[in-house]
mmCIF file of C-alpha atoms in Angstrom:
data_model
loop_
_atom_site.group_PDB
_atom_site.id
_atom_site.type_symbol
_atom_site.label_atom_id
_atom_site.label_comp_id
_atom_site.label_asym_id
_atom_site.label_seq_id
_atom_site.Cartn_x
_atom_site.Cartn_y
_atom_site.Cartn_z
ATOM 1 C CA UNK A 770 -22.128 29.225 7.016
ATOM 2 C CA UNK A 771 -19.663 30.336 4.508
ATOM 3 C CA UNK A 772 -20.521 33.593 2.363
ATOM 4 C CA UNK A 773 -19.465 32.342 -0.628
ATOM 5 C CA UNK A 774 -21.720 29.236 0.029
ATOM 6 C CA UNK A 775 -22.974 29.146 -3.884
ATOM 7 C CA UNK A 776 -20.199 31.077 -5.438
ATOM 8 C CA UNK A 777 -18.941 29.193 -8.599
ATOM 9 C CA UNK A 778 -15.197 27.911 -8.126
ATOM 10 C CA UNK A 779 -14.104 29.172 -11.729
ATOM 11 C CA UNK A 780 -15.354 32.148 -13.450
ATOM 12 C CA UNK A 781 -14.031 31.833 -16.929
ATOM 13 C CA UNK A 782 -14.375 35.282 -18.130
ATOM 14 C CA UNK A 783 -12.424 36.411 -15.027
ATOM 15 C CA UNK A 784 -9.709 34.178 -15.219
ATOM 16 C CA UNK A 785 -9.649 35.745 -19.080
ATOM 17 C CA UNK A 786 -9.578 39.119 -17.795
ATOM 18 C CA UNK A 787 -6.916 38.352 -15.582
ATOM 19 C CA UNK A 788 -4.629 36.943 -18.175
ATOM 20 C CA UNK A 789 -5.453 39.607 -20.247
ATOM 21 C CA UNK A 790 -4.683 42.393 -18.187
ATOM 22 C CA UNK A 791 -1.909 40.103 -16.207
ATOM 23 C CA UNK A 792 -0.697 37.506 -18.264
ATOM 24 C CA UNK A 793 -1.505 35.415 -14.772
ATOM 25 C CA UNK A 794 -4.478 34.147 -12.931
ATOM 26 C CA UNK A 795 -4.245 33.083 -9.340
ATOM 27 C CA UNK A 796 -6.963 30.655 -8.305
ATOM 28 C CA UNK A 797 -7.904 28.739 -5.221
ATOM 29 C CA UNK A 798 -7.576 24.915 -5.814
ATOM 30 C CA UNK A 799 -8.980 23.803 -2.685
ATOM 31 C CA UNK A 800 -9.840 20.175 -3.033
ATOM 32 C CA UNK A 801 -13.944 19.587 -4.240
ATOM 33 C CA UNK A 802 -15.805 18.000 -1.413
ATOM 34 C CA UNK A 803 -16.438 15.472 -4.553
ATOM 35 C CA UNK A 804 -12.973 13.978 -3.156
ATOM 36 C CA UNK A 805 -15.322 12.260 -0.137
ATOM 37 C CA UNK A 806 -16.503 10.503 -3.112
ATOM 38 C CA UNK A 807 -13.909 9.166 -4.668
ATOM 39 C CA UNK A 808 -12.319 7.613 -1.432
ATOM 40 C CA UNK A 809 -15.333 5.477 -1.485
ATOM 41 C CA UNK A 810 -14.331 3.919 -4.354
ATOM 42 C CA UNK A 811 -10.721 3.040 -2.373
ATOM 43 C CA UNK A 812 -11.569 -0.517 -1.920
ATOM 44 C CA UNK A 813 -11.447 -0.958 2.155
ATOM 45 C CA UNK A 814 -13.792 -3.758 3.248
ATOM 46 C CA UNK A 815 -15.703 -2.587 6.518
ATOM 47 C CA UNK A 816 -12.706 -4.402 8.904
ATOM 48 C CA UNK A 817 -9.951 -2.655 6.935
ATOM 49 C CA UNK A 818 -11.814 0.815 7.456
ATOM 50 C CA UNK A 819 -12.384 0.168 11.039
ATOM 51 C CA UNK A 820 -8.437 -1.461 11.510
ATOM 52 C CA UNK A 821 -7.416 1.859 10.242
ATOM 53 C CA UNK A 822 -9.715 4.035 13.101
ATOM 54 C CA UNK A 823 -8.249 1.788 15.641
ATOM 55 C CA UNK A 824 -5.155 2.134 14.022
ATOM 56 C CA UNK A 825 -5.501 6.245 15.771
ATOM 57 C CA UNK A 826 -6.812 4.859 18.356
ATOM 58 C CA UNK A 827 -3.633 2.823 19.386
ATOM 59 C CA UNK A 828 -1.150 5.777 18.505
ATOM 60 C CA UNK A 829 -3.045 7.635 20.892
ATOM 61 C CA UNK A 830 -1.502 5.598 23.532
ATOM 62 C CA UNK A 831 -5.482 3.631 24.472
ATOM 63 C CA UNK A 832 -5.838 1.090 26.591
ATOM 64 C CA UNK A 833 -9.690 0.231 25.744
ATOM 65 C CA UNK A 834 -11.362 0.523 22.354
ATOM 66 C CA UNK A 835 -14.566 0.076 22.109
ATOM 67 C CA UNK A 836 -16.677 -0.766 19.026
ATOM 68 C CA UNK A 837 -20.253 -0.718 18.820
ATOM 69 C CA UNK A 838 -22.294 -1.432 15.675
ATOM 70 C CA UNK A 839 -26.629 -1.621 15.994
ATOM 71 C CA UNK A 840 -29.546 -0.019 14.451
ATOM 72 C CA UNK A 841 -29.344 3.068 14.399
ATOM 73 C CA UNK A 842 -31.966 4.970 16.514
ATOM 74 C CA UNK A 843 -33.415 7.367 13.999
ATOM 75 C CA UNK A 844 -34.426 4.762 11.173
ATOM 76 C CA UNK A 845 -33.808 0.929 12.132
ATOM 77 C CA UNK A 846 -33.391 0.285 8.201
ATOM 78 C CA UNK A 847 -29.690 2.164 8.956
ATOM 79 C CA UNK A 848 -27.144 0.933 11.104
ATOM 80 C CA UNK A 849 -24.772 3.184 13.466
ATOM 81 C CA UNK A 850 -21.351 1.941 14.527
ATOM 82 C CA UNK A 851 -19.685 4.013 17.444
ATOM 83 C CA UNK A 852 -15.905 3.866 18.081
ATOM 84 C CA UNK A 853 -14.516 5.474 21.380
ATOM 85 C CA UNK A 854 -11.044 5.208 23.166
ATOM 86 C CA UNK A 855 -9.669 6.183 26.435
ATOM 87 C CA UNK A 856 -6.178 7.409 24.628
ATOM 88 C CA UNK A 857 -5.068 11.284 24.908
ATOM 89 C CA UNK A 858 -7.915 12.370 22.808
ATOM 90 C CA UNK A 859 -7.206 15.561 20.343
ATOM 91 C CA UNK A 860 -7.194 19.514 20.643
ATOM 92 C CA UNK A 861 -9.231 21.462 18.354
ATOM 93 C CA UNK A 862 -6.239 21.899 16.017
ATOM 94 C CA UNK A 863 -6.118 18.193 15.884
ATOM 95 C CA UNK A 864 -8.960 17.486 15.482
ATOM 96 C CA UNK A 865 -9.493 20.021 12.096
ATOM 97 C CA UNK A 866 -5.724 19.240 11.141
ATOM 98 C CA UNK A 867 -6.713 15.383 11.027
ATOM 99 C CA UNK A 868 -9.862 15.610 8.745
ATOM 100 C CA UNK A 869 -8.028 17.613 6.182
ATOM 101 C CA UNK A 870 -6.907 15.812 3.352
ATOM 102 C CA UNK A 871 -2.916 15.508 3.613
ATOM 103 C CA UNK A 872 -2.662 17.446 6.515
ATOM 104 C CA UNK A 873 1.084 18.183 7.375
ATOM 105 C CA UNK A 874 2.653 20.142 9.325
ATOM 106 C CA UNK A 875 1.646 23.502 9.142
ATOM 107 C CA UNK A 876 -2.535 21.996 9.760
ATOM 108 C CA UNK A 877 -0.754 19.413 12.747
ATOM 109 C CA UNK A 878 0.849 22.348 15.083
ATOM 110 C CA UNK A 879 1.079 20.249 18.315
ATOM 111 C CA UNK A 880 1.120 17.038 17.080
ATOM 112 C CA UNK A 881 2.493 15.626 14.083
ATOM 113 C CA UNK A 882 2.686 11.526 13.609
ATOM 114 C CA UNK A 883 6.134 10.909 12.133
ATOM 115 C CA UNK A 884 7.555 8.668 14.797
ATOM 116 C CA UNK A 885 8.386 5.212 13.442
ATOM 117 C CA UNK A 886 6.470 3.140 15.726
ATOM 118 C CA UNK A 887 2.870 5.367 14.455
ATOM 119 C CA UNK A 888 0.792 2.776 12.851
ATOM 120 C CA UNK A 889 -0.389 5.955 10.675
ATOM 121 C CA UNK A 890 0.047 9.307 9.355
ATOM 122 C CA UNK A 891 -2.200 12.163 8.743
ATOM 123 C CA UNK A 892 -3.427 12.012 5.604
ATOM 124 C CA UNK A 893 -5.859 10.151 4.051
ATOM 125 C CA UNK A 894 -6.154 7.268 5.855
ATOM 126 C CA UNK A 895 -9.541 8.838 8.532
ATOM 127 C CA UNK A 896 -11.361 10.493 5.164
ATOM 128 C CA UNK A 897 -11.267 7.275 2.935
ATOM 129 C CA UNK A 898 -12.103 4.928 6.088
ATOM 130 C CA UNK A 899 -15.226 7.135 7.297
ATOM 131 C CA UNK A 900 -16.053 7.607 3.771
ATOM 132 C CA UNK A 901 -16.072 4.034 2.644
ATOM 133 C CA UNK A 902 -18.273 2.914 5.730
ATOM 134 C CA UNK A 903 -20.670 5.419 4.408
ATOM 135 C CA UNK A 904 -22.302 6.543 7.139
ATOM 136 C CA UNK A 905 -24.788 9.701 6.368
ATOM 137 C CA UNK A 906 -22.402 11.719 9.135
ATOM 138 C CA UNK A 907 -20.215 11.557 11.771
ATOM 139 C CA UNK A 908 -20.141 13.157 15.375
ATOM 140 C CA UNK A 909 -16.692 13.038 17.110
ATOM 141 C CA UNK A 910 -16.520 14.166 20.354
ATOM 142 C CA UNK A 911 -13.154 14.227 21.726
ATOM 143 C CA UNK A 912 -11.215 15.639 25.434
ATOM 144 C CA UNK A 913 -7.353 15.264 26.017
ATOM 145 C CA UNK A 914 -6.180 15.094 29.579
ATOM 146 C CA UNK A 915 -7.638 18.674 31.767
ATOM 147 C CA UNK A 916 -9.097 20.204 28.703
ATOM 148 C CA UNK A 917 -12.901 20.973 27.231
ATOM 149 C CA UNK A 918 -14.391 18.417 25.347
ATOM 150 C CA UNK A 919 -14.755 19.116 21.676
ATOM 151 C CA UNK A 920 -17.187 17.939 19.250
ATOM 152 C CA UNK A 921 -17.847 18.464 15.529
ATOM 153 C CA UNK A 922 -20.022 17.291 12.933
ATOM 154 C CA UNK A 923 -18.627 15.603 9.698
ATOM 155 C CA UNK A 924 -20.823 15.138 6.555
ATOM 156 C CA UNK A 925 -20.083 15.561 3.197
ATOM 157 C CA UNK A 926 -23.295 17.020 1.877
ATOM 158 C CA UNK A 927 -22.764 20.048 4.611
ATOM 159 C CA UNK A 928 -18.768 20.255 3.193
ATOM 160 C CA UNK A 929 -20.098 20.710 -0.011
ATOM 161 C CA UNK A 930 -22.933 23.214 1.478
ATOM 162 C CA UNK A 931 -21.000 24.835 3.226
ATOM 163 C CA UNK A 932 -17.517 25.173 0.643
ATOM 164 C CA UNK A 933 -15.916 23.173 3.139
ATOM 165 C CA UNK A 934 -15.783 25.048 6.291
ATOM 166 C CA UNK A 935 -15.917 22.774 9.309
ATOM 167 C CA UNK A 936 -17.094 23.597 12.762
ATOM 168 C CA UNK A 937 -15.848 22.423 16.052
ATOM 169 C CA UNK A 938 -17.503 23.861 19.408
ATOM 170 C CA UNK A 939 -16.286 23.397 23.288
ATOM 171 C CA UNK A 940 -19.176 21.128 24.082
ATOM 172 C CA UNK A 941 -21.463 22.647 27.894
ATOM 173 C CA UNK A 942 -24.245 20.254 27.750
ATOM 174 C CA UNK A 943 -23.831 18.050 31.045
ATOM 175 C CA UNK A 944 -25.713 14.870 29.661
ATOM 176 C CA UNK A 945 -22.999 14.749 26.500
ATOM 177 C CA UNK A 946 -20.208 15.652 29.022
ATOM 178 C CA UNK A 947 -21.312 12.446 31.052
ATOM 179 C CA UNK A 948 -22.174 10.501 27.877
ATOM 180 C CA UNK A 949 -18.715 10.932 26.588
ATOM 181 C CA UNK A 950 -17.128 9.963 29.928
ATOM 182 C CA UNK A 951 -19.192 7.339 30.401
ATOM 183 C CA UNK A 952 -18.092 6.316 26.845
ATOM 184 C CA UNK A 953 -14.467 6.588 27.086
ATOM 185 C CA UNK A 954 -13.908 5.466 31.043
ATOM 186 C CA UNK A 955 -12.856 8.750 32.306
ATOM 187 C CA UNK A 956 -12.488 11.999 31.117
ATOM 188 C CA UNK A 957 -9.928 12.121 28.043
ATOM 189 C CA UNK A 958 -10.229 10.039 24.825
ATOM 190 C CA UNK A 959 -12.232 10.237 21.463
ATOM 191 C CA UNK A 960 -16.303 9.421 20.604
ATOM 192 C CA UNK A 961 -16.580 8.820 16.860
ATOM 193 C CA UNK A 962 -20.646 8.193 16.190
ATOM 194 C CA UNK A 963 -20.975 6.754 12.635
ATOM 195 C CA UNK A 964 -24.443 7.876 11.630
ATOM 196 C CA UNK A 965 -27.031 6.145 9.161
ATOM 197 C CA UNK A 966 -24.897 3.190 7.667
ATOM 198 C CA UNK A 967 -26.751 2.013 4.804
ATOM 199 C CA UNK A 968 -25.013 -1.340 4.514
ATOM 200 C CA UNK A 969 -22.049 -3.138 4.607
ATOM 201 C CA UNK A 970 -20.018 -4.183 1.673
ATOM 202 C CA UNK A 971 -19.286 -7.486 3.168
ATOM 203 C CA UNK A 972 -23.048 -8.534 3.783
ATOM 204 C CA UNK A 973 -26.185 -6.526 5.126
ATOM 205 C CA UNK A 974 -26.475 -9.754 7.998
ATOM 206 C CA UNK A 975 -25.579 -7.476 11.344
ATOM 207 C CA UNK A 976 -23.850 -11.064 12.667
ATOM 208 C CA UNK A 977 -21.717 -11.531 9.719
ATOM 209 C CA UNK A 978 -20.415 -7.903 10.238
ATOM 210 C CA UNK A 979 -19.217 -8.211 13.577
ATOM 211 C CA UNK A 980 -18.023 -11.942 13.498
ATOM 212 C CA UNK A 981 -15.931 -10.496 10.528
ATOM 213 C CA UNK A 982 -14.662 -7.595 12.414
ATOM 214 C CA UNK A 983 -14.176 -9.999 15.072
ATOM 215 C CA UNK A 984 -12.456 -12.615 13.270
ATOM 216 C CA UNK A 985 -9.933 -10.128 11.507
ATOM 217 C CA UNK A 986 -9.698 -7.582 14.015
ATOM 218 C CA UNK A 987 -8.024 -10.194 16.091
ATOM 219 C CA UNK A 988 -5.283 -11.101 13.569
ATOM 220 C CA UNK A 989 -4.479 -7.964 12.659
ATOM 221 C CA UNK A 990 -3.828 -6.470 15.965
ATOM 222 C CA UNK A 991 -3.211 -9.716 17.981
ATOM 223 C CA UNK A 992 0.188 -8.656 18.524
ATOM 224 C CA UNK A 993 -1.304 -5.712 20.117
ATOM 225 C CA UNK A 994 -3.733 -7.359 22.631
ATOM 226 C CA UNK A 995 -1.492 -8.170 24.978
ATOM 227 C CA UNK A 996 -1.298 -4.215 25.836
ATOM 228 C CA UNK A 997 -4.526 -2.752 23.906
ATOM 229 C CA UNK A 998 -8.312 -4.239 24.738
ATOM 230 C CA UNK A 999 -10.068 -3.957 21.846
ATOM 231 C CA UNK A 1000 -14.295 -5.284 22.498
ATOM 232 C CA UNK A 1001 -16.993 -5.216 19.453
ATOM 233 C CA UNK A 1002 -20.652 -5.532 21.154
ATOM 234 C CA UNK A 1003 -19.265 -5.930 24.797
ATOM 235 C CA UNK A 1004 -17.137 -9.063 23.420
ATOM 236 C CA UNK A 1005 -13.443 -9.079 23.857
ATOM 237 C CA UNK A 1006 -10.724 -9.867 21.284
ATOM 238 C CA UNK A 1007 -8.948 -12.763 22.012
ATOM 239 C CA UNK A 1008 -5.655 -12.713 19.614
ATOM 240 C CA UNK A 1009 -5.097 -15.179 16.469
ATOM 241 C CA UNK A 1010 -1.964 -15.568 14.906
ATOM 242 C CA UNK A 1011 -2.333 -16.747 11.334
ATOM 243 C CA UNK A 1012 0.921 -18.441 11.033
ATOM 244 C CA UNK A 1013 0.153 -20.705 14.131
ATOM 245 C CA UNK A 1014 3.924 -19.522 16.018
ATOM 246 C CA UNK A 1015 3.517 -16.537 18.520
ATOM 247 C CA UNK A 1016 -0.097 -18.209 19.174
ATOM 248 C CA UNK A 1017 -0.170 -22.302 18.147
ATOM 249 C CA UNK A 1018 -3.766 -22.863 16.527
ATOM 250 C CA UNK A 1019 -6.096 -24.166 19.207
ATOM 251 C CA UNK A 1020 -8.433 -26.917 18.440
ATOM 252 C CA UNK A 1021 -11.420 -25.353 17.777
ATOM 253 C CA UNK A 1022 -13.622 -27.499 18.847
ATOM 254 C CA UNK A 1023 -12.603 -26.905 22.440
ATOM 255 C CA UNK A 1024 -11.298 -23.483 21.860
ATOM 256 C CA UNK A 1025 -9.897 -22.514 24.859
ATOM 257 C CA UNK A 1026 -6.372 -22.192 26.899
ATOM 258 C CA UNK A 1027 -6.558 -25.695 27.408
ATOM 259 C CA UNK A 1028 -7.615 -26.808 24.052
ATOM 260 C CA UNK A 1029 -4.999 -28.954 22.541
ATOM 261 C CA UNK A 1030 -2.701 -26.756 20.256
ATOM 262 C CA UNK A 1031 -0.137 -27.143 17.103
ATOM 263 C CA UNK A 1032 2.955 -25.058 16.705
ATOM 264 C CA UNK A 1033 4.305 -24.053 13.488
ATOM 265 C CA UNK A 1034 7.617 -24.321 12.950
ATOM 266 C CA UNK A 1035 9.818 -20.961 12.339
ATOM 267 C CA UNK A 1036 12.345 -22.105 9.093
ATOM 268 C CA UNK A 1037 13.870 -18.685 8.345
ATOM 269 C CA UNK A 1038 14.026 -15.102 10.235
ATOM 270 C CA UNK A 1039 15.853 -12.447 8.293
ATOM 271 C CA UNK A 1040 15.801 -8.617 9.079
ATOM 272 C CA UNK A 1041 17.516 -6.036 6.179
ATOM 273 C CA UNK A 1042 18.019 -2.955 7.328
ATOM 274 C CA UNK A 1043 17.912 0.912 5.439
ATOM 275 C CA UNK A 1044 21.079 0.230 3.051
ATOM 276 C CA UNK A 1045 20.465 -3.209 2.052
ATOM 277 C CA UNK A 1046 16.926 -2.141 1.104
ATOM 278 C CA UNK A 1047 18.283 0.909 -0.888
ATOM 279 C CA UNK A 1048 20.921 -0.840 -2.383
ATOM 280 C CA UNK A 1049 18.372 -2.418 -4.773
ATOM 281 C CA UNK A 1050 16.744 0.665 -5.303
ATOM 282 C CA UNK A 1051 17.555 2.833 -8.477
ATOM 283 C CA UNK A 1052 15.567 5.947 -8.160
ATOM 284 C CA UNK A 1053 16.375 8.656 -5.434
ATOM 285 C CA UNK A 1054 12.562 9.788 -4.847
ATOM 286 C CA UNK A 1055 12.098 5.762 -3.757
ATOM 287 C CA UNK A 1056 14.572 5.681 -1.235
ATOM 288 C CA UNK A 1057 13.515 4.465 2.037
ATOM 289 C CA UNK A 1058 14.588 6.209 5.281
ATOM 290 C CA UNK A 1059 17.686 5.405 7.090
ATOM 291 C CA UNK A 1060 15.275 3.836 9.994
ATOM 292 C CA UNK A 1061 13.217 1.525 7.773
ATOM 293 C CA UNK A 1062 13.874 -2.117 7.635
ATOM 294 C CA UNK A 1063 11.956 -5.287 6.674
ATOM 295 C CA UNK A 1064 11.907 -8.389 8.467
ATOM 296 C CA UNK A 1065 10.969 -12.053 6.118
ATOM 297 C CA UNK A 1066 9.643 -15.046 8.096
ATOM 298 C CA UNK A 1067 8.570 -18.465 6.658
ATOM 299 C CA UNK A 1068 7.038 -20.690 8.558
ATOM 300 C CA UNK A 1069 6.157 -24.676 8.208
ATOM 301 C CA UNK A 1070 2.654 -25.457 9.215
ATOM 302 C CA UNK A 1071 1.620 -28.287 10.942
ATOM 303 C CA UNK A 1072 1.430 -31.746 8.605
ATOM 304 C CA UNK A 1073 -2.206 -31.654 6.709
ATOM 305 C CA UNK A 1074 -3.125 -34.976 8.321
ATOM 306 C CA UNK A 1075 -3.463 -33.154 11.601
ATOM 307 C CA UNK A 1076 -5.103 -29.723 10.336
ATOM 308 C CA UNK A 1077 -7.675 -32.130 8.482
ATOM 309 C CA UNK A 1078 -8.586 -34.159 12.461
ATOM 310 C CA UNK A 1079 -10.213 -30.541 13.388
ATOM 311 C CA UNK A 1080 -12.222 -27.856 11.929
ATOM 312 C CA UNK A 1081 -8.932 -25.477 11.802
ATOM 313 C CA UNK A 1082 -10.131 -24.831 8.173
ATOM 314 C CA UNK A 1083 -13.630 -23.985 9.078
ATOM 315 C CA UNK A 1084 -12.645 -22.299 12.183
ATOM 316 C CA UNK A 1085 -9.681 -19.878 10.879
ATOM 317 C CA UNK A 1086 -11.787 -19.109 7.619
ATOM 318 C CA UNK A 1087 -8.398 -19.554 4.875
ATOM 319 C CA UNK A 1088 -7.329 -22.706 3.180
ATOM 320 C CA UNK A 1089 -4.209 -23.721 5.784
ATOM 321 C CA UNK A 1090 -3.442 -26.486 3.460
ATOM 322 C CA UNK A 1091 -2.015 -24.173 1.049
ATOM 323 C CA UNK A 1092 1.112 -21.910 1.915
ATOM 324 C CA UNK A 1093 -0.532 -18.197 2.796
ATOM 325 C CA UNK A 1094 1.313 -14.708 2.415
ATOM 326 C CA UNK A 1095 0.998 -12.049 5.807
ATOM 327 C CA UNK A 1096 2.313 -8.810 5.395
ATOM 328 C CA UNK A 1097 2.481 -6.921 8.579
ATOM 329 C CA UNK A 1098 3.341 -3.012 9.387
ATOM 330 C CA UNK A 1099 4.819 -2.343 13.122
ATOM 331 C CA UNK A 1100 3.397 -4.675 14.022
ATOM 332 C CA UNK A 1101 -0.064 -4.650 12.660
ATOM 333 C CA UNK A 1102 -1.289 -6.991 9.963
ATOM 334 C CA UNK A 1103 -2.427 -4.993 6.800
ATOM 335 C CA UNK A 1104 -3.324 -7.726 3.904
ATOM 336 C CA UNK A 1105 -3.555 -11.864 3.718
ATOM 337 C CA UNK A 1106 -3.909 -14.411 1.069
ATOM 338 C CA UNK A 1107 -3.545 -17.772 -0.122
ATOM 339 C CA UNK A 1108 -0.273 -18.136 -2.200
ATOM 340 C CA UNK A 1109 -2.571 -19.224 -5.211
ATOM 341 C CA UNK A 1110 -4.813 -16.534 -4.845
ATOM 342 C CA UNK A 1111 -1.968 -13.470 -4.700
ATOM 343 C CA UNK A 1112 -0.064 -15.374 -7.286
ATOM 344 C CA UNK A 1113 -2.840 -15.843 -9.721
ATOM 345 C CA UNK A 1114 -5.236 -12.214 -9.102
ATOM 346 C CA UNK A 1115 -3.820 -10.247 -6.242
ATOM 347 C CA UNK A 1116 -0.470 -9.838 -6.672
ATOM 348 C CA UNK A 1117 -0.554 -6.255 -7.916
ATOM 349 C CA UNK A 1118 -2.818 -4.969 -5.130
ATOM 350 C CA UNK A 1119 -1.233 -6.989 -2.307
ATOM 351 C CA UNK A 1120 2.041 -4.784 -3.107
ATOM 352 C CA UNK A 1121 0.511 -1.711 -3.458
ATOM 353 C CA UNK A 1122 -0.732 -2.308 0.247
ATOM 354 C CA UNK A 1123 2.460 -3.107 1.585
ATOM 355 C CA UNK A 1124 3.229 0.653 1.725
ATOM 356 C CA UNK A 1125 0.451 1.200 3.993
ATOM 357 C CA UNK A 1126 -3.408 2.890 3.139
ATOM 358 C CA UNK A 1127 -2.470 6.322 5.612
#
């Protein structure tokens, strides 16, 4: 535990000393733990939180993730979701570099995600999505390939305790050794135990949690699934494609392989790369990188007379009658609405996502 476990941040008659004497004052501006706070308030709903986890997950180079949400088994009136993945896993220095806030380079020694196919980067993006599920703590256990398994404990009462100092020991115990493996299929991967959930925002109904995670877990990665198996409670994803063209919609009645399907039809494709994208930008600082490039599709949904024989409304959860907006980053879908309702009430915030939440 950290000395200086109750020392005040400021001292006000030393930082007028110092300026008196000096005519400067050097002070540590270390973040507050209060910060864990605040990325509550960042808006993810429960699926976009948990998208972003996986999100780490699938730059780790997985093959399985597995998510696991039930009561949790110190106080049933909580709920404990448990995400694990059989990708490289993380060294220690990973592992602290990736729970600082903004970590860059000098925190991410071995491993800094830059490359342009990483659906994230270091940043924020773990904090505000383990602080917005609100769990009381979180254990993550964690092995890459021939080395120790490592484990810490993350809470943000014992950051604030504690002035912040994290601790991460090589783990001995045999049962968590084989827990972990068990966990992860083999010996190298990463445990995250979400501890004491007291609700969802969505609904505190354990069903309608997971058959939301369900539901738009396998939108926003179904590009993914073909290469990544992603289960919630022992059930595996099976892809949905919101625009009805890489995967026609499926009569849901009869949902199946063999269920009969409709095909949207693909009207424009147009991909601008780095200098077109710049070229109607003004301001240096808002430059994009000579690798960026955005892609525009529209697509021409089946006639309403034949999404109206079905359920397809029901079934895919959105009003298909009206035109929708997807935006998707490498790959992986990030927001979707209705045209009215981004038009009319979203508009701002649909933008602001486009940039991405790491």
């Amino acid at each position: 535990m950290s000395k200086n476990k109750k020392q005040i941040r400021f001292d006000s008659n030393h930082i007028d000393s110092e300026l008196s004497k000096n005519n400067e004052c050097v002070q540590n501006i270390q973040p507050s733990p209060n910060i864990l706070k605040i990325f509550k308030s960042s808006g993810y709903s429960t699926e976009e939180a948990v998208s972003d986890i996986a999100d780490n997950s699938i730059d780790a180079g997985c093959k399985n993730i597995w998510i696991d949400v039930d009561s949790d088994p110190g106080n049933d009136k909580f709920y404990r979701m448990q995400i694990a993945d059989d990708g490289i896993g993380m060294t220690p220095t990973v592992l602290f570099g990736g729970l600082v806030v903004g970590a860059g380079e000098r925190e991410l020694q071995e491993s800094v995600k830059n490359k342009d196919e990483d659906l994230g980067k270091y940043g924020t993006g773990w904090n505000s999505s383990l602080s917005d599920l609100e769990p009381d703590s979180v254990d993550v256990h964690t092995s890459k390939i021939n080395r120790d398994l490592h484990t810490t404990h993350y809470s943000g009462q014992e950051l604030f305790e504690n002035n912040w100092e994290l601790k991460v020991r090589k783990v001995t115990d045999d049962k968590l050794i084989n827990d972990f493996e068990k966990k992860v299929g083999g010996k190298h991967g990463t445990w995250q135990v979400l501890n004491k959930i007291t609700s969802f925002p969505e609904s505190n109904s354990l069903d309608d949690v997971l058959s939301e995670l369900r539901t738009k877990l396998s939108r926003r990665f179904y590009k993914y699934l073909d290469n990544v198996d992603i289960f919630i409670n022992g059930v595996k994803l099976i892809g949905e494609d919101i625009m009805g063209y890489d995967i026609p919609f499926r009569e849901p009645k009869n949902f199946s392989n063999s269920a009969k399907s409709y095909q949207s039809d693909r009207i424009f494709k147009q991909t601008y790369d780095a200098d077109e994208i710049n070229s109607y930008i003004t301001t240096t600082e808002h430059k994009v990188p000579d690798t960026a490039e955005i892609t525009l599709e529209f697509f021409l949904f089946p006639q309403t007379d034949v999404l109206k024989k079905g359920d397809f409304t029901k079934y895919y959860g959105w009003n298909m009658e009206n035109a929708g907006i997807a935006f998707f980053r490498h790959n992986r879908g990030t927001v979707s609405y209705t045209h009215l309702r981004a038009h009319e009430t979203r508009e701002d915030r649909v933008w602001r996502r486009v940039g991405g939440k790491k």
